[in-house]
PDB file of C-alpha atoms in Angstrom:
ATOM      1  CA  MET A   1     102.467 128.384  96.054  1.00 43.00           C
ATOM      2  CA  LEU A   2     106.252 128.302  96.529  1.00 55.00           C
ATOM      3  CA  GLY A   3     106.849 127.113  92.997  1.00 53.00           C
ATOM      4  CA  MET A   4     107.307 124.166  90.698  1.00 47.00           C
ATOM      5  CA  LEU A   5     110.094 121.731  91.461  1.00 47.00           C
ATOM      6  CA  ALA A   6     110.484 120.225  87.996  1.00 43.00           C
ATOM      7  CA  LEU A   7     108.639 118.261  85.345  1.00 38.00           C
ATOM      8  CA  TYR A   8     108.637 114.494  85.569  1.00 39.00           C
ATOM      9  CA  GLY A   9     107.425 111.973  83.005  1.00 41.00           C
ATOM     10  CA  ALA A  10     104.994 109.296  84.087  1.00 44.00           C
ATOM     11  CA  THR A  11     104.962 105.842  82.558  1.00 42.00           C
ATOM     12  CA  TRP A  12     101.774 106.501  80.586  1.00 40.00           C
ATOM     13  CA  GLY A  13     103.337 109.358  78.651  1.00 40.00           C
ATOM     14  CA  ALA A  14     101.894 112.463  80.302  1.00 44.00           C
ATOM     15  CA  THR A  15     104.025 115.091  82.012  1.00 48.00           C
ATOM     16  CA  TYR A  16     103.181 116.485  85.420  1.00 60.00           C
ATOM     17  CA  ALA A  17     104.581 119.176  87.663  1.00 73.00           C
ATOM     18  CA  ALA A  18     105.492 118.451  91.261  1.00 88.00           C
ATOM     19  CA  GLU A  19     104.340 121.539  93.125  1.00 94.00           C
ATOM     20  CA  LEU A  20     106.247 122.624  96.214  1.00 95.00           C
ATOM     21  CA  ARG A  21     103.416 124.056  98.329  1.00 96.00           C
ATOM     22  CA  ALA A  22     105.165 124.583 101.669  1.00 96.00           C
ATOM     23  CA  LEU A  23     108.130 123.836 103.893  1.00 96.00           C
ATOM     24  CA  ILE A  24     107.064 122.364 107.221  1.00 97.00           C
ATOM     25  CA  GLN A  25     109.461 123.717 109.833  1.00 95.00           C
ATOM     26  CA  GLN A  26     107.743 123.283 113.215  1.00 94.00           C
ATOM     27  CA  GLU A  27     110.005 121.649 115.796  1.00 93.00           C
ATOM     28  CA  SER A  28     107.050 119.563 116.997  1.00 94.00           C
ATOM     29  CA  LEU A  29     107.049 117.785 113.610  1.00 95.00           C
ATOM     30  CA  GLN A  30     110.592 116.456 113.692  1.00 91.00           C
ATOM     31  CA  GLU A  31     109.905 113.046 112.098  1.00 94.00           C
ATOM     32  CA  ILE A  32     106.689 113.063 110.053  1.00 97.00           C
ATOM     33  CA  SER A  33     105.769 109.454 109.367  1.00 96.00           C
ATOM     34  CA  GLY A  34     102.008 109.471 108.691  1.00 97.00           C
ATOM     35  CA  MET A  35      99.609 111.790 106.885  1.00 98.00           C
ATOM     36  CA  ALA A  36      95.852 111.714 106.236  1.00 98.00           C
ATOM     37  CA  ARG A  37      93.350 114.165 104.781  1.00 97.00           C
ATOM     38  CA  ALA A  38      90.949 115.644 107.322  1.00 96.00           C
ATOM     39  CA  HIS A  39      87.220 115.021 106.856  1.00 94.00           C
ATOM     40  CA  ARG A  40      86.032 117.548 109.431  1.00 91.00           C
ATOM     41  CA  GLY A  41      86.593 121.299 109.468  1.00 79.00           C
ATOM     42  CA  ASP A  42      85.726 124.277 107.313  1.00 71.00           C
ATOM     43  CA  ARG A  43      88.785 124.104 105.042  1.00 82.00           C
ATOM     44  CA  GLU A  44      91.178 121.531 103.635  1.00 89.00           C
ATOM     45  CA  SER A  45      93.776 120.311 106.093  1.00 95.00           C
ATOM     46  CA  PHE A  46      95.843 117.255 106.940  1.00 97.00           C
ATOM     47  CA  TRP A  47      96.551 115.181 110.008  1.00 97.00           C
ATOM     48  CA  LEU A  48     100.183 114.238 110.709  1.00 97.00           C
ATOM     49  CA  HIS A  49     101.990 112.131 113.254  1.00 97.00           C
ATOM     50  CA  ASN A  50     105.648 111.588 114.049  1.00 95.00           C
ATOM     51  CA  ASP A  51     107.706 108.416 114.059  1.00 90.00           C
ATOM     52  CA  SER A  52     108.556 106.469 117.220  1.00 73.00           C
ATOM     53  CA  GLY A  53     109.552 108.312 120.372  1.00 69.00           C
ATOM     54  CA  SER A  54     107.224 111.312 119.930  1.00 74.00           C
ATOM     55  CA  GLY A  55     104.235 110.296 122.029  1.00 86.00           C
ATOM     56  CA  ALA A  56     100.589 109.675 121.102  1.00 94.00           C
ATOM     57  CA  GLN A  57     100.018 113.040 119.461  1.00 94.00           C
ATOM     58  CA  LEU A  58      98.360 114.079 116.194  1.00 95.00           C
ATOM     59  CA  PHE A  59      98.958 117.410 114.481  1.00 95.00           C
ATOM     60  CA  ARG A  60      96.799 119.255 111.975  1.00 95.00           C
ATOM     61  CA  ILE A  61      98.289 121.471 109.258  1.00 96.00           C
ATOM     62  CA  THR A  62      96.994 123.510 106.321  1.00 96.00           C
ATOM     63  CA  PRO A  63      98.148 123.057 102.692  1.00 96.00           C
ATOM     64  CA  GLU A  64     100.385 126.070 103.363  1.00 96.00           C
ATOM     65  CA  GLY A  65     102.215 124.116 106.059  1.00 96.00           C
ATOM     66  CA  GLN A  66     100.758 126.058 108.986  1.00 95.00           C
ATOM     67  CA  LEU A  67     100.191 124.142 112.217  1.00 94.00           C
ATOM     68  CA  VAL A  68      96.627 124.804 113.359  1.00 91.00           C
ATOM     69  CA  GLY A  69      96.354 122.463 116.325  1.00 90.00           C
ATOM     70  CA  SER A  70      97.225 119.176 117.954  1.00 93.00           C
ATOM     71  CA  VAL A  71      95.506 116.519 119.988  1.00 94.00           C
ATOM     72  CA  LEU A  72      96.797 113.929 122.450  1.00 94.00           C
ATOM     73  CA  ILE A  73      95.345 110.418 122.205  1.00 95.00           C
ATOM     74  CA  THR A  74      94.630 108.948 125.618  1.00 94.00           C
ATOM     75  CA  GLY A  75      94.799 105.212 126.129  1.00 91.00           C
ATOM     76  CA  ALA A  76      97.477 104.634 123.461  1.00 91.00           C
ATOM     77  CA  THR A  77     101.160 103.894 124.042  1.00 91.00           C
ATOM     78  CA  PRO A  78     103.008 104.159 120.711  1.00 93.00           C
ATOM     79  CA  ARG A  79     105.938 101.882 119.970  1.00 93.00           C
ATOM     80  CA  ASP A  80     106.532 102.746 116.311  1.00 95.00           C
ATOM     81  CA  TRP A  81     103.732 104.638 114.575  1.00 96.00           C
ATOM     82  CA  GLU A  82     104.370 104.500 110.841  1.00 96.00           C
ATOM     83  CA  ASP A  83     101.254 105.504 108.881  1.00 98.00           C
ATOM     84  CA  MET A  84      97.747 106.856 109.261  1.00 98.00           C
ATOM     85  CA  ALA A  85      94.523 106.732 107.205  1.00 98.00           C
ATOM     86  CA  SER A  86      91.321 108.754 107.418  1.00 98.00           C
ATOM     87  CA  PHE A  87      87.930 107.249 106.644  1.00 98.00           C
ATOM     88  CA  VAL A  88      84.195 107.682 107.165  1.00 98.00           C
ATOM     89  CA  LEU A  89      82.216 104.700 108.465  1.00 97.00           C
ATOM     90  CA  ASP A  90      78.473 104.862 109.154  1.00 96.00           C
ATOM     91  CA  GLY A  91      78.626 108.645 108.903  1.00 96.00           C
ATOM     92  CA  VAL A  92      81.417 108.985 111.491  1.00 97.00           C
ATOM     93  CA  ALA A  93      84.826 110.340 110.441  1.00 97.00           C
ATOM     94  CA  GLY A  94      87.785 108.516 111.898  1.00 97.00           C
ATOM     95  CA  LEU A  95      91.545 108.084 111.835  1.00 98.00           C
ATOM     96  CA  LEU A  96      93.371 104.764 111.942  1.00 98.00           C
ATOM     97  CA  ILE A  97      97.021 104.661 113.021  1.00 98.00           C
ATOM     98  CA  ALA A  98      99.405 101.810 112.228  1.00 98.00           C
ATOM     99  CA  ASP A  99     101.702 100.951 115.136  1.00 97.00           C
ATOM    100  CA  THR A 100     103.391  98.400 112.878  1.00 97.00           C
ATOM    101  CA  GLY A 101     106.970  99.621 112.448  1.00 96.00           C
ATOM    102  CA  ASP A 102     109.544  96.905 113.089  1.00 95.00           C
ATOM    103  CA  ASN A 103     112.963  97.793 111.679  1.00 91.00           C
ATOM    104  CA  GLY A 104     114.658  94.876 113.378  1.00 90.00           C
ATOM    105  CA  GLY A 105     111.936  92.302 112.662  1.00 91.00           C
ATOM    106  CA  THR A 106     111.595  91.439 116.354  1.00 93.00           C
ATOM    107  CA  ARG A 107     108.095  92.514 117.407  1.00 95.00           C
ATOM    108  CA  ARG A 108     105.759  89.731 118.489  1.00 90.00           C
ATOM    109  CA  ASP A 109     102.719  92.010 118.379  1.00 93.00           C
ATOM    110  CA  VAL A 110     101.751  95.043 116.343  1.00 96.00           C
ATOM    111  CA  SER A 111      98.563  97.091 116.564  1.00 96.00           C
ATOM    112  CA  LEU A 112      96.105  99.448 114.906  1.00 96.00           C
ATOM    113  CA  VAL A 113      94.605 102.349 116.861  1.00 96.00           C
ATOM    114  CA  ALA A 114      91.322 103.996 115.807  1.00 97.00           C
ATOM    115  CA  VAL A 115      89.970 107.356 116.992  1.00 96.00           C
ATOM    116  CA  ARG A 116      86.987 109.435 115.987  1.00 96.00           C
ATOM    117  CA  GLU A 117      88.154 112.579 114.203  1.00 95.00           C
ATOM    118  CA  PRO A 118      87.619 115.672 116.362  1.00 88.00           C
ATOM    119  CA  ALA A 119      85.791 118.697 115.008  1.00 77.00           C
ATOM    120  CA  SER A 120      87.849 121.169 117.010  1.00 71.00           C
ATOM    121  CA  PHE A 121      90.819 121.159 119.358  1.00 65.00           C
ATOM    122  CA  ASP A 122      93.402 123.291 121.102  1.00 64.00           C
ATOM    123  CA  ASP A 123      96.762 122.679 122.745  1.00 59.00           C
ATOM    124  CA  THR A 124      95.117 120.863 125.661  1.00 64.00           C
ATOM    125  CA  ALA A 125      92.748 118.698 123.598  1.00 83.00           C
ATOM    126  CA  THR A 126      92.639 114.975 124.242  1.00 91.00           C
ATOM    127  CA  LEU A 127      91.005 112.187 122.298  1.00 93.00           C
ATOM    128  CA  PRO A 128      90.166 108.693 123.591  1.00 94.00           C
ATOM    129  CA  VAL A 129      90.894 105.518 121.672  1.00 95.00           C
ATOM    130  CA  ALA A 130      87.729 104.226 119.980  1.00 95.00           C
ATOM    131  CA  TRP A 131      89.144 100.744 119.458  1.00 95.00           C
ATOM    132  CA  GLN A 132      92.498  99.038 119.226  1.00 94.00           C
ATOM    133  CA  ARG A 133      93.338  95.808 117.410  1.00 94.00           C
ATOM    134  CA  THR A 134      96.487  93.888 118.359  1.00 94.00           C
ATOM    135  CA  PHE A 135      97.718  91.095 116.097  1.00 95.00           C
ATOM    136  CA  ASN A 136     100.778  89.296 114.815  1.00 94.00           C
ATOM    137  CA  TRP A 137     101.813  88.273 111.321  1.00 96.00           C
ATOM    138  CA  PRO A 138     101.028  84.617 110.621  1.00 95.00           C
ATOM    139  CA  ASP A 139     104.481  83.716 109.282  1.00 94.00           C
ATOM    140  CA  GLY A 140     106.712  85.866 111.467  1.00 94.00           C
ATOM    141  CA  PRO A 141     107.569  89.536 112.024  1.00 96.00           C
ATOM    142  CA  ARG A 142     107.924  92.083 109.225  1.00 96.00           C
ATOM    143  CA  ASP A 143     108.309  95.843 108.980  1.00 97.00           C
ATOM    144  CA  VAL A 144     105.107  97.507 107.724  1.00 98.00           C
ATOM    145  CA  GLU A 145     104.854 101.283 107.218  1.00 97.00           C
ATOM    146  CA  ALA A 146     101.882 101.583 104.844  1.00 98.00           C
ATOM    147  CA  LEU A 147      98.190 101.592 105.846  1.00 98.00           C
ATOM    148  CA  ALA A 148      94.953 102.405 103.965  1.00 98.00           C
ATOM    149  CA  VAL A 149      91.254 102.008 104.763  1.00 98.00           C
ATOM    150  CA  ASP A 150      88.581 101.070 102.222  1.00 98.00           C
ATOM    151  CA  ALA A 151      85.558 101.923 104.358  1.00 98.00           C
ATOM    152  CA  PRO A 152      82.819 101.099 101.768  1.00 97.00           C
ATOM    153  CA  HIS A 153      84.245  97.563 101.571  1.00 97.00           C
ATOM    154  CA  ARG A 154      85.058  97.505 105.325  1.00 97.00           C
ATOM    155  CA  GLN A 155      88.649  96.576 104.567  1.00 98.00           C
ATOM    156  CA  ILE A 156      91.989  97.598 106.077  1.00 98.00           C
ATOM    157  CA  LEU A 157      95.026  97.302 103.773  1.00 98.00           C
ATOM    158  CA  LEU A 158      98.658  97.021 104.871  1.00 98.00           C
ATOM    159  CA  ILE A 159     101.779  96.763 102.681  1.00 98.00           C
ATOM    160  CA  SER A 160     105.126  95.320 103.756  1.00 98.00           C
ATOM    161  CA  LYS A 161     108.164  97.569 103.460  1.00 97.00           C
ATOM    162  CA  LYS A 162     111.207  95.379 102.859  1.00 94.00           C
ATOM    163  CA  ARG A 163     109.768  92.236 101.238  1.00 95.00           C
ATOM    164  CA  VAL A 164     110.333  91.796  97.488  1.00 95.00           C
ATOM    165  CA  PRO A 165     107.842  91.815  95.943  1.00 96.00           C
ATOM    166  CA  ALA A 166     105.912  93.982  98.374  1.00 97.00           C
ATOM    167  CA  GLU A 167     103.021  92.132 100.044  1.00 98.00           C
ATOM    168  CA  LEU A 168      99.428  93.366 100.324  1.00 98.00           C
ATOM    169  CA  TRP A 169      97.648  92.294 103.522  1.00 98.00           C
ATOM    170  CA  SER A 170      94.002  92.658 104.534  1.00 98.00           C
ATOM    171  CA  LEU A 171      92.033  92.873 107.778  1.00 97.00           C
ATOM    172  CA  PRO A 172      88.309  93.531 108.315  1.00 96.00           C
ATOM    173  CA  LEU A 173      87.362  97.036 109.450  1.00 97.00           C
ATOM    174  CA  PRO A 174      85.360  96.818 112.710  1.00 95.00           C
ATOM    175  CA  ASP A 175      82.187  98.758 113.418  1.00 94.00           C
ATOM    176  CA  TRP A 176      82.584 101.762 115.694  1.00 95.00           C
ATOM    177  CA  ASN A 177      80.440 100.132 118.347  1.00 87.00           C
ATOM    178  CA  ALA A 178      81.822  96.621 118.058  1.00 79.00           C
ATOM    179  CA  PRO A 179      81.582  95.108 121.554  1.00 71.00           C
ATOM    180  CA  ARG A 180      84.896  93.311 121.116  1.00 75.00           C
ATOM    181  CA  ILE A 181      87.733  93.402 118.583  1.00 81.00           C
ATOM    182  CA  ASP A 182      88.839  89.872 117.759  1.00 77.00           C
ATOM    183  CA  ARG A 183      92.541  89.101 117.523  1.00 80.00           C
ATOM    184  CA  THR A 184      92.279  88.235 113.834  1.00 86.00           C
ATOM    185  CA  GLU A 185      95.427  87.497 111.850  1.00 92.00           C
ATOM    186  CA  PRO A 186      95.784  89.520 108.642  1.00 97.00           C
ATOM    187  CA  ARG A 187      95.517  87.729 105.286  1.00 97.00           C
ATOM    188  CA  ARG A 188      98.127  88.109 102.577  1.00 98.00           C
ATOM    189  CA  ILE A 189      95.963  88.711  99.502  1.00 98.00           C
ATOM    190  CA  ALA A 190      98.482  89.728  96.815  1.00 98.00           C
ATOM    191  CA  THR A 191     101.920  91.004  95.930  1.00 98.00           C
ATOM    192  CA  LEU A 192     102.347  94.311  94.137  1.00 98.00           C
ATOM    193  CA  ALA A 193     103.444  94.379  90.508  1.00 98.00           C
ATOM    194  CA  GLY A 194     105.686  97.034  89.043  1.00 97.00           C
ATOM    195  CA  ILE A 195     107.624  98.320  92.072  1.00 96.00           C
ATOM    196  CA  GLU A 196     110.957  99.083  90.426  1.00 92.00           C
ATOM    197  CA  GLN A 197     113.894  97.572  92.323  1.00 91.00           C
ATOM    198  CA  PRO A 198     117.402  99.059  92.630  1.00 84.00           C
ATOM    199  CA  THR A 199     119.943  98.324  89.926  1.00 81.00           C
ATOM    200  CA  VAL A 200     123.087  96.279  90.478  1.00 79.00           C
ATOM    201  CA  GLU A 201     125.037  99.536  90.506  1.00 78.00           C
ATOM    202  CA  ALA A 202     122.834 100.993  93.239  1.00 73.00           C
ATOM    203  CA  LEU A 203     123.153  97.859  95.330  1.00 75.00           C
ATOM    204  CA  SER A 204     126.946  97.965  95.101  1.00 74.00           C
ATOM    205  CA  SER A 205     127.416 101.733  95.456  1.00 70.00           C
ATOM    206  CA  ALA A 206     129.362 103.270  98.299  1.00 59.00           C
ATOM    207  CA  THR A 207     126.293 105.207  99.451  1.00 64.00           C
ATOM    208  CA  PRO A 208     123.688 102.858 100.935  1.00 64.00           C
ATOM    209  CA  SER A 209     120.601 104.937 100.056  1.00 65.00           C
ATOM    210  CA  GLY A 210     120.177 103.441  96.582  1.00 69.00           C
ATOM    211  CA  ARG A 211     119.346  99.985  97.898  1.00 70.00           C
ATOM    212  CA  TYR A 212     116.468 101.339  99.977  1.00 80.00           C
ATOM    213  CA  ARG A 213     114.750 103.547  97.406  1.00 87.00           C
ATOM    214  CA  ALA A 214     112.161 100.904  96.424  1.00 93.00           C
ATOM    215  CA  GLN A 215     110.891 100.288  99.970  1.00 96.00           C
ATOM    216  CA  VAL A 216     107.212 101.095 100.561  1.00 97.00           C
ATOM    217  CA  THR A 217     106.653 103.802 103.186  1.00 97.00           C
ATOM    218  CA  ALA A 218     102.973 104.840 102.800  1.00 98.00           C
ATOM    219  CA  VAL A 219      99.733 104.104 100.937  1.00 98.00           C
ATOM    220  CA  ASP A 220      96.317 105.736 100.502  1.00 98.00           C
ATOM    221  CA  ILE A 221      93.014 105.235  98.652  1.00 98.00           C
ATOM    222  CA  ASP A 222      91.490 108.231  96.871  1.00 98.00           C
ATOM    223  CA  PRO A 223      88.004 109.503  97.816  1.00 97.00           C
ATOM    224  CA  SER A 224      86.428 107.843  94.758  1.00 96.00           C
ATOM    225  CA  GLY A 225      87.815 104.424  95.694  1.00 97.00           C
ATOM    226  CA  ARG A 226      89.367 104.089  92.248  1.00 97.00           C
ATOM    227  CA  TRP A 227      93.056 104.733  92.897  1.00 98.00           C
ATOM    228  CA  LEU A 228      95.598 103.234  95.287  1.00 98.00           C
ATOM    229  CA  ALA A 229      98.744 105.371  95.702  1.00 98.00           C
ATOM    230  CA  VAL A 230     101.851 103.593  97.001  1.00 98.00           C
ATOM    231  CA  LEU A 231     104.824 105.668  98.136  1.00 98.00           C
ATOM    232  CA  THR A 232     108.468 104.620  98.071  1.00 97.00           C
ATOM    233  CA  TYR A 233     111.493 106.747  98.884  1.00 94.00           C
ATOM    234  CA  GLN A 234     111.782 107.544  95.187  1.00 91.00           C
ATOM    235  CA  ARG A 235     108.332 107.790  93.590  1.00 95.00           C
ATOM    236  CA  VAL A 236     104.579 107.194  93.767  1.00 97.00           C
ATOM    237  CA  TYR A 237     102.946 104.178  92.100  1.00 98.00           C
ATOM    238  CA  LEU A 238      99.264 104.456  91.138  1.00 98.00           C
ATOM    239  CA  TYR A 239      97.115 101.335  90.819  1.00 98.00           C
ATOM    240  CA  GLU A 240      93.685 101.694  89.226  1.00 98.00           C
ATOM    241  CA  ARG A 241      90.754  99.556  90.365  1.00 98.00           C
ATOM    242  CA  HIS A 242      88.066  98.829  87.783  1.00 97.00           C
ATOM    243  CA  ASN A 243      84.367  98.570  88.636  1.00 93.00           C
ATOM    244  CA  GLY A 244      83.620  95.530  90.757  1.00 92.00           C
ATOM    245  CA  GLU A 245      87.296  94.665  91.141  1.00 97.00           C
ATOM    246  CA  GLU A 246      89.165  93.793  94.328  1.00 98.00           C
ATOM    247  CA  TRP A 247      92.383  95.545  95.278  1.00 98.00           C
ATOM    248  CA  ALA A 248      94.118  92.163  95.186  1.00 98.00           C
ATOM    249  CA  ASP A 249      93.410  92.064  91.449  1.00 98.00           C
ATOM    250  CA  ALA A 250      94.164  95.740  90.768  1.00 98.00           C
ATOM    251  CA  VAL A 251      97.721  95.525  92.117  1.00 98.00           C
ATOM    252  CA  GLN A 252      98.547  92.685  89.718  1.00 97.00           C
ATOM    253  CA  ARG A 253      98.729  95.151  86.809  1.00 97.00           C
ATOM    254  CA  ASP A 254     101.702  97.431  86.264  1.00 97.00           C
ATOM    255  CA  PRO A 255     100.965 100.775  87.910  1.00 98.00           C
ATOM    256  CA  ARG A 256     101.256 104.287  86.627  1.00 96.00           C
ATOM    257  CA  ARG A 257     104.293 106.046  88.034  1.00 96.00           C
ATOM    258  CA  ILE A 258     104.958 109.570  89.251  1.00 96.00           C
ATOM    259  CA  ASP A 259     108.546 110.607  89.958  1.00 93.00           C
ATOM    260  CA  PHE A 260     108.909 113.536  92.332  1.00 91.00           C
ATOM    261  CA  GLY A 261     112.668 113.889  92.282  1.00 82.00           C
ATOM    262  CA  TRP A 262     114.883 113.877  95.335  1.00 77.00           C
ATOM    263  CA  LEU A 263     113.057 114.151  98.642  1.00 87.00           C
ATOM    264  CA  PRO A 264     114.863 113.277 101.877  1.00 85.00           C
ATOM    265  CA  GLN A 265     113.154 110.236 103.420  1.00 91.00           C
ATOM    266  CA  ALA A 266     109.692 110.434 101.832  1.00 96.00           C
ATOM    267  CA  GLU A 267     107.500 108.810 104.475  1.00 95.00           C
ATOM    268  CA  ALA A 268     103.979 110.265 104.286  1.00 98.00           C
ATOM    269  CA  LEU A 269     101.315 110.502 101.576  1.00 98.00           C
ATOM    270  CA  CYS A 270      97.603 111.134 101.136  1.00 98.00           C
ATOM    271  CA  PHE A 271      95.163 112.015  98.373  1.00 98.00           C
ATOM    272  CA  ASP A 272      93.651 115.458  98.000  1.00 97.00           C
ATOM    273  CA  ALA A 273      90.099 115.669  99.349  1.00 93.00           C
ATOM    274  CA  HIS A 274      88.629 117.328  96.245  1.00 92.00           C
ATOM    275  CA  GLU A 275      91.003 117.161  93.262  1.00 93.00           C
ATOM    276  CA  ARG A 276      93.035 114.541  91.421  1.00 95.00           C
ATOM    277  CA  ALA A 277      96.235 115.129  93.304  1.00 97.00           C
ATOM    278  CA  ILE A 278      98.479 113.446  95.851  1.00 98.00           C
ATOM    279  CA  TRP A 279     100.271 115.123  98.752  1.00 98.00           C
ATOM    280  CA  VAL A 280     103.689 113.881  99.893  1.00 98.00           C
ATOM    281  CA  THR A 281     106.040 114.992 102.638  1.00 97.00           C
ATOM    282  CA  SER A 282     109.261 113.994 104.332  1.00 95.00           C
ATOM    283  CA  GLU A 283     110.520 112.798 107.705  1.00 92.00           C
ATOM    284  CA  ARG A 284     113.249 115.446 107.949  1.00 90.00           C
ATOM    285  CA  LEU A 285     112.948 119.149 108.687  1.00 91.00           C
ATOM    286  CA  PRO A 286     112.461 121.389 106.877  1.00 95.00           C
ATOM    287  CA  ALA A 287     109.999 118.952 105.302  1.00 96.00           C
ATOM    288  CA  PRO A 288     108.849 119.864 101.759  1.00 96.00           C
ATOM    289  CA  LEU A 289     105.080 119.504 101.265  1.00 97.00           C
ATOM    290  CA  LEU A 290     104.566 118.452  97.649  1.00 97.00           C
ATOM    291  CA  ARG A 291     101.358 118.327  95.617  1.00 97.00           C
ATOM    292  CA  LEU A 292     101.414 115.889  92.687  1.00 97.00           C
ATOM    293  CA  PRO A 293      98.566 116.227  90.150  1.00 96.00           C
ATOM    294  CA  PHE A 294      97.764 113.097  88.135  1.00 95.00           C
TER     295      PHE A 294
END
């Protein structure tokens, strides 16, 4: 471990340490935008992808920030990959990538790309697309950088970035062997409570970063299906789902909050595979890899 960054108070009164576990410095990971825990392999690791302009490539790293391999997805042409989720459906581990970035609000179509998670790879490894779903938003374009998969409920979740309040959208998760993926429009099922917005001072400050700190850049569901972690440029919000409850209901309650301090362009997040912890990293190199217990 590189050390503790600082202690930050959460809204429910406990105090947690943000652990700086690594600095990602590989030139191939210039703009990390998506992160997902790996389901296959003999040790804990994470899948990463870059932002737009980096090709259809996935990278796998250890919790120590070491790059252990990469894979090129064939049959996919990225426009603006923004998030990634891992899941297991019918015993098959997979990765779902959100090609849903739209900074200018001009895209007519966005898409989701699914692949089966490889067990092994090397620098020449390739991976075919298992299925791809193309769709548009029913009431016009929006920038979306947050994607999660609730495989037991066969549900895909997406969260808007710039809308206030942030919107929660849902799509059905297809079977691996679905003969055809329908062009289904997503459904807006809720808005998220408790995402703290910038103050008047931040909105009027000379530096523009303050006005963007509340924008949602990633989301993930923990392995138990109980917690939804939502990342902004400033902090993580944790929504708890009670037994038998839908996510649309869970996000109506004020979330727990974890502040991780200053992190340049926090864009990627995933839950730990085994422990109650969240991993967060940044789009800029060297990218700190933080572990946040909760």
